[in-house]
Each structure stands twice: as C-alpha cells, then as structure tokens.
Amino acid sequence: MRTSFYIAKRYLFTKKSLNAINYISGISMLGVFVGSAALVIILSVFNGFEKVILSMYNNFTPEIRIEPAQGKTFDPDGPEVRNLKKDDRIANYTEVLQEKALLRYDEGQYIGTIKGVSSDFLKRSKLDSTLVQGRFVIEEDSKPFAVVGSMVQLYLSINVNDQFRELEIYSPKKGAANSFSPAEEFTLRSIKPVGVFQIQQSFDESVIVPLSFARELLGEEKNVSSIELYLGKGESISKFQQELSHKLGKKFLVKNRVQQEQSLYKTLNIERLMIYLILTFVLIIAIFNIVGTLTMLVIDKKKDIAILSSIGADTGLIRRVFFLEGLLISFVGCFAGMIAGFIFCLLQQKYGFIKMAEANFITEAYPIAIKWSDFLVVFGTVALISTIASSISSRLSVKNLGDMKEDL
C-alpha cells in the first residue's frame, strides 16, 4: 500500500510538463471542490432557516404539553396533575383552555381558535419578537385584552389602534336546547384587541385571551384543554417526559415539541433530505469525471505500467496506484471545498452580505447555522462515491496489461 500511495502521490503532486491530462485532473478536482462547498453552504443555510423557524414556533410551542387521552378537557386540580405546580424542575406552568369560536369585527366574520391562557404564559421569553403590531398584553388593571393572529387580523381587518371597536366572540352554550332565537344558543363576549402576532398559519388563526375570559365564554368553570410546561435550565426534557408519562398513566398524553408539531418536523426533515439528494446527484456527476480522468491517465502512463509489471509488480499494485490516485483527487477537492464552504459560512454569519429578497422576513440576510455533522456527511458522501468511481477506473488500468507488456 505504501508503494502504491507513493506512486499515486507523485502522479498527482510532482511537477511535470502541463498537458491535457493535468488540465483534466484539475477540472475533476475543481468539480469535487465546487460540489463539496455547495453542499456545505446549502446545508448550513437550511440549518439557519430551520433554526429561525423553530425559534419562532418555540415561542408558542412548549417543551412539554399534557393533554387528555380522551375528550377535550380535564381537571387541572385532579390527583394526577395537581402536584406539578410544586415541581422545582418546572420553570413555567401554563393552563390552557381553547376552542373554536365565531369571531366578528365590524362587518367581517371568521372562524378562529380562542386560546385562554393563565398568567404564566406572558412570562415566556421572546413573545414580543412575534408581534407585528401593538402590544402583547392580555390583562391590564383587571380588564381583559386580546392578541390576535395575523390571519384573524387579515380576514377581519382589525385595527388595534381603534379605541372604540371591539372583537365579538360567539361560542355555543353547553346543553342549550333548540330555541326560536339562534342568539340564545350562543354566548357572546366582547374584547379589545391590542396586538397582532405572526408565526405560521396554524398559530395565526388563534386569539390569545386571559383564561378567566375563556372560561366565561366557553362556560367551563374548572377544566382546561392542556397544561403547557417549560423546564428549568439544564433539565432533561426526554427524561422528564418519560417520568411524567409513567406517572400520569394512560389517561393523559405527554408530548414533546416534535410530537406536538409532527407535520412541521416531518416537512423540515423531508426538505433537508431532498436538498441533500439533489446536491449529491450533482456531486456524483462531478466525481464520476474521475473515471474519464484516470482512464486517460492510464493511457498516458502505459509505459510506466509496463515497466512496473516487468520488474515484478502484480496487477493488484498497479490497480491500487490508480485507485489511490482517484481517491486523492476526490479528497483534495473535498477538503478544499469544505474549507471554502466553512469560510463562506463564517463570513455570511458575521457580515450577512447576501440579503433576503423578502424585506418583511424576520432576518434581513440569509441565516447560517454550522453543524459539524454536515461536514461528516459531506466527507462520507464524497468518500463513498469516489471509492466506487476510483474502483471502476483502477480496473481499467490492468485490463490491457498484457498488450502493454508486448508494447514495451
């Protein structure tokens, strides 16, 4: 192996007269360089977008959510969950009561989700970062206020600066019998919208109100729809979830963020996989240029091969020479490409010189998040493809070995 590597290294790095073989080898290396750099950069950009999107979701999606396994509501003071408030590992405990309701503002109507939350909800960090208008306040001087999602604001043309108009919310009364007047079958409450938040459509169809207001509207004196938890710094979410699931039993569902937003995480994973596969196909085309490069190198080094064979080199040694030559071309291009991609990502993180086309996006420049696992994936991909391509090429080097001996 040492002899084969020495010869392969001399073929690649030793100074020699420039000819077509040298240019073709350089082009093959450049192709691997560009493909590797592009793969690192695109995956880092995707990581950045993923981080931005998940950070927005995480402002509203708790680390742990407790839901009833059957039915819509449960008693938060029941024996299974009442001691959670005393658990020192929990930094934020929010009771939630939510239901669909008819929303009216001026002449507009919309079916949205009323989400009543307890006071701990406002203690969550970065809530204000989701605001596009107004304030994130749901109660002030014992007076309830509402913060509406951007979809609600869009459909109803809500003006949070209008001090006179209020949002009317209609909810069916529990156990109400058929009446001659449909109005008697609904509970109507009015509330002043003071802010608009924007995250994603499933969230932006909601109206955040105080829990007490939601209880009056929905006629629910005690029960809640869910309990949302944030743990203290350094606490293990998976360990806490497992312990809580065992404690609560089959009556409750204890979900982490991935389980709460399965469609989101599934979509992100699929998009990441598709991006990786598309760029990998480009990389395959670049690396398989090595087959042609090594084939022409075999022709160019026909006399060298014959000499090696005549002094006792077997076919395995000659094959390894060109196999290692292909790997060297790929690995040099790969390492150089990953270094270039890494430098580009650092510069984009610091200076943000490539800007977003959408001026209203949460970040002006394309976001970048570097993960070292991506570099391992890129190197592994290049190593696998180049091994296959070099193996094919190395076989060509000894295919006509007998003819080469005769020519010598």
JSON list of N, CA and C in Angstrom, two decimals, residues 47-57 361-363 367:
[
{"chain": "A", "resi": 47, "resn": "ASN", "atom": "N", "xyz": [-29.97, 24.84, 7.66]},
{"chain": "A", "resi": 47, "resn": "ASN", "atom": "CA", "xyz": [-29.92, 24.80, 9.12]},
{"chain": "A", "resi": 47, "resn": "ASN", "atom": "C", "xyz": [-30.31, 26.15, 9.71]},
{"chain": "A", "resi": 48, "resn": "GLY", "atom": "N", "xyz": [-29.86, 27.23, 9.05]},
{"chain": "A", "resi": 48, "resn": "GLY", "atom": "CA", "xyz": [-30.20, 28.56, 9.53]},
{"chain": "A", "resi": 48, "resn": "GLY", "atom": "C", "xyz": [-31.69, 28.84, 9.45]},
{"chain": "A", "resi": 49, "resn": "PHE", "atom": "N", "xyz": [-32.30, 28.50, 8.30]},
{"chain": "A", "resi": 49, "resn": "PHE", "atom": "CA", "xyz": [-33.74, 28.68, 8.17]},
{"chain": "A", "resi": 49, "resn": "PHE", "atom": "C", "xyz": [-34.49, 27.82, 9.19]},
{"chain": "A", "resi": 50, "resn": "GLU", "atom": "N", "xyz": [-34.04, 26.58, 9.36]},
{"chain": "A", "resi": 50, "resn": "GLU", "atom": "CA", "xyz": [-34.67, 25.69, 10.32]},
{"chain": "A", "resi": 50, "resn": "GLU", "atom": "C", "xyz": [-34.59, 26.27, 11.73]},
{"chain": "A", "resi": 51, "resn": "LYS", "atom": "N", "xyz": [-33.46, 26.83, 12.07]},
{"chain": "A", "resi": 51, "resn": "LYS", "atom": "CA", "xyz": [-33.28, 27.41, 13.40]},
{"chain": "A", "resi": 51, "resn": "LYS", "atom": "C", "xyz": [-34.20, 28.61, 13.60]},
{"chain": "A", "resi": 52, "resn": "VAL", "atom": "N", "xyz": [-34.32, 29.46, 12.57]},
{"chain": "A", "resi": 52, "resn": "VAL", "atom": "CA", "xyz": [-35.19, 30.63, 12.65]},
{"chain": "A", "resi": 52, "resn": "VAL", "atom": "C", "xyz": [-36.65, 30.22, 12.80]},
{"chain": "A", "resi": 53, "resn": "ILE", "atom": "N", "xyz": [-37.07, 29.26, 11.96]},
{"chain": "A", "resi": 53, "resn": "ILE", "atom": "CA", "xyz": [-38.48, 28.81, 12.01]},
{"chain": "A", "resi": 53, "resn": "ILE", "atom": "C", "xyz": [-38.81, 28.17, 13.34]},
{"chain": "A", "resi": 54, "resn": "LEU", "atom": "N", "xyz": [-37.93, 27.28, 13.81]},
{"chain": "A", "resi": 54, "resn": "LEU", "atom": "CA", "xyz": [-38.20, 26.59, 15.08]},
{"chain": "A", "resi": 54, "resn": "LEU", "atom": "C", "xyz": [-38.16, 27.55, 16.25]},
{"chain": "A", "resi": 55, "resn": "SER", "atom": "N", "xyz": [-37.30, 28.57, 16.19]},
{"chain": "A", "resi": 55, "resn": "SER", "atom": "CA", "xyz": [-37.26, 29.55, 17.28]},
{"chain": "A", "resi": 55, "resn": "SER", "atom": "C", "xyz": [-38.58, 30.32, 17.35]},
{"chain": "A", "resi": 56, "resn": "MET", "atom": "N", "xyz": [-39.18, 30.59, 16.20]},
{"chain": "A", "resi": 56, "resn": "MET", "atom": "CA", "xyz": [-40.48, 31.26, 16.19]},
{"chain": "A", "resi": 56, "resn": "MET", "atom": "C", "xyz": [-41.56, 30.33, 16.74]},
{"chain": "A", "resi": 57, "resn": "TYR", "atom": "N", "xyz": [-41.53, 29.06, 16.33]},
{"chain": "A", "resi": 57, "resn": "TYR", "atom": "CA", "xyz": [-42.50, 28.09, 16.84]},
{"chain": "A", "resi": 57, "resn": "TYR", "atom": "C", "xyz": [-42.34, 27.89, 18.34]},
{"chain": "A", "resi": 361, "resn": "PHE", "atom": "N", "xyz": [-39.21, 39.59, 6.01]},
{"chain": "A", "resi": 361, "resn": "PHE", "atom": "CA", "xyz": [-38.82, 38.38, 6.71]},
{"chain": "A", "resi": 361, "resn": "PHE", "atom": "C", "xyz": [-38.16, 38.75, 8.02]},
{"chain": "A", "resi": 362, "resn": "ILE", "atom": "N", "xyz": [-38.12, 37.78, 8.95]},
{"chain": "A", "resi": 362, "resn": "ILE", "atom": "CA", "xyz": [-37.63, 38.06, 10.30]},
{"chain": "A", "resi": 362, "resn": "ILE", "atom": "C", "xyz": [-36.14, 38.40, 10.31]},
{"chain": "A", "resi": 363, "resn": "THR", "atom": "N", "xyz": [-35.40, 37.98, 9.29]},
{"chain": "A", "resi": 363, "resn": "THR", "atom": "CA", "xyz": [-33.98, 38.30, 9.20]},
{"chain": "A", "resi": 363, "resn": "THR", "atom": "C", "xyz": [-33.69, 38.89, 7.83]},
{"chain": "A", "resi": 367, "resn": "PRO", "atom": "N", "xyz": [-29.87, 33.29, 6.75]},
{"chain": "A", "resi": 367, "resn": "PRO", "atom": "CA", "xyz": [-29.35, 32.79, 8.03]},
{"chain": "A", "resi": 367, "resn": "PRO", "atom": "C", "xyz": [-28.43, 31.59, 7.80]}
]
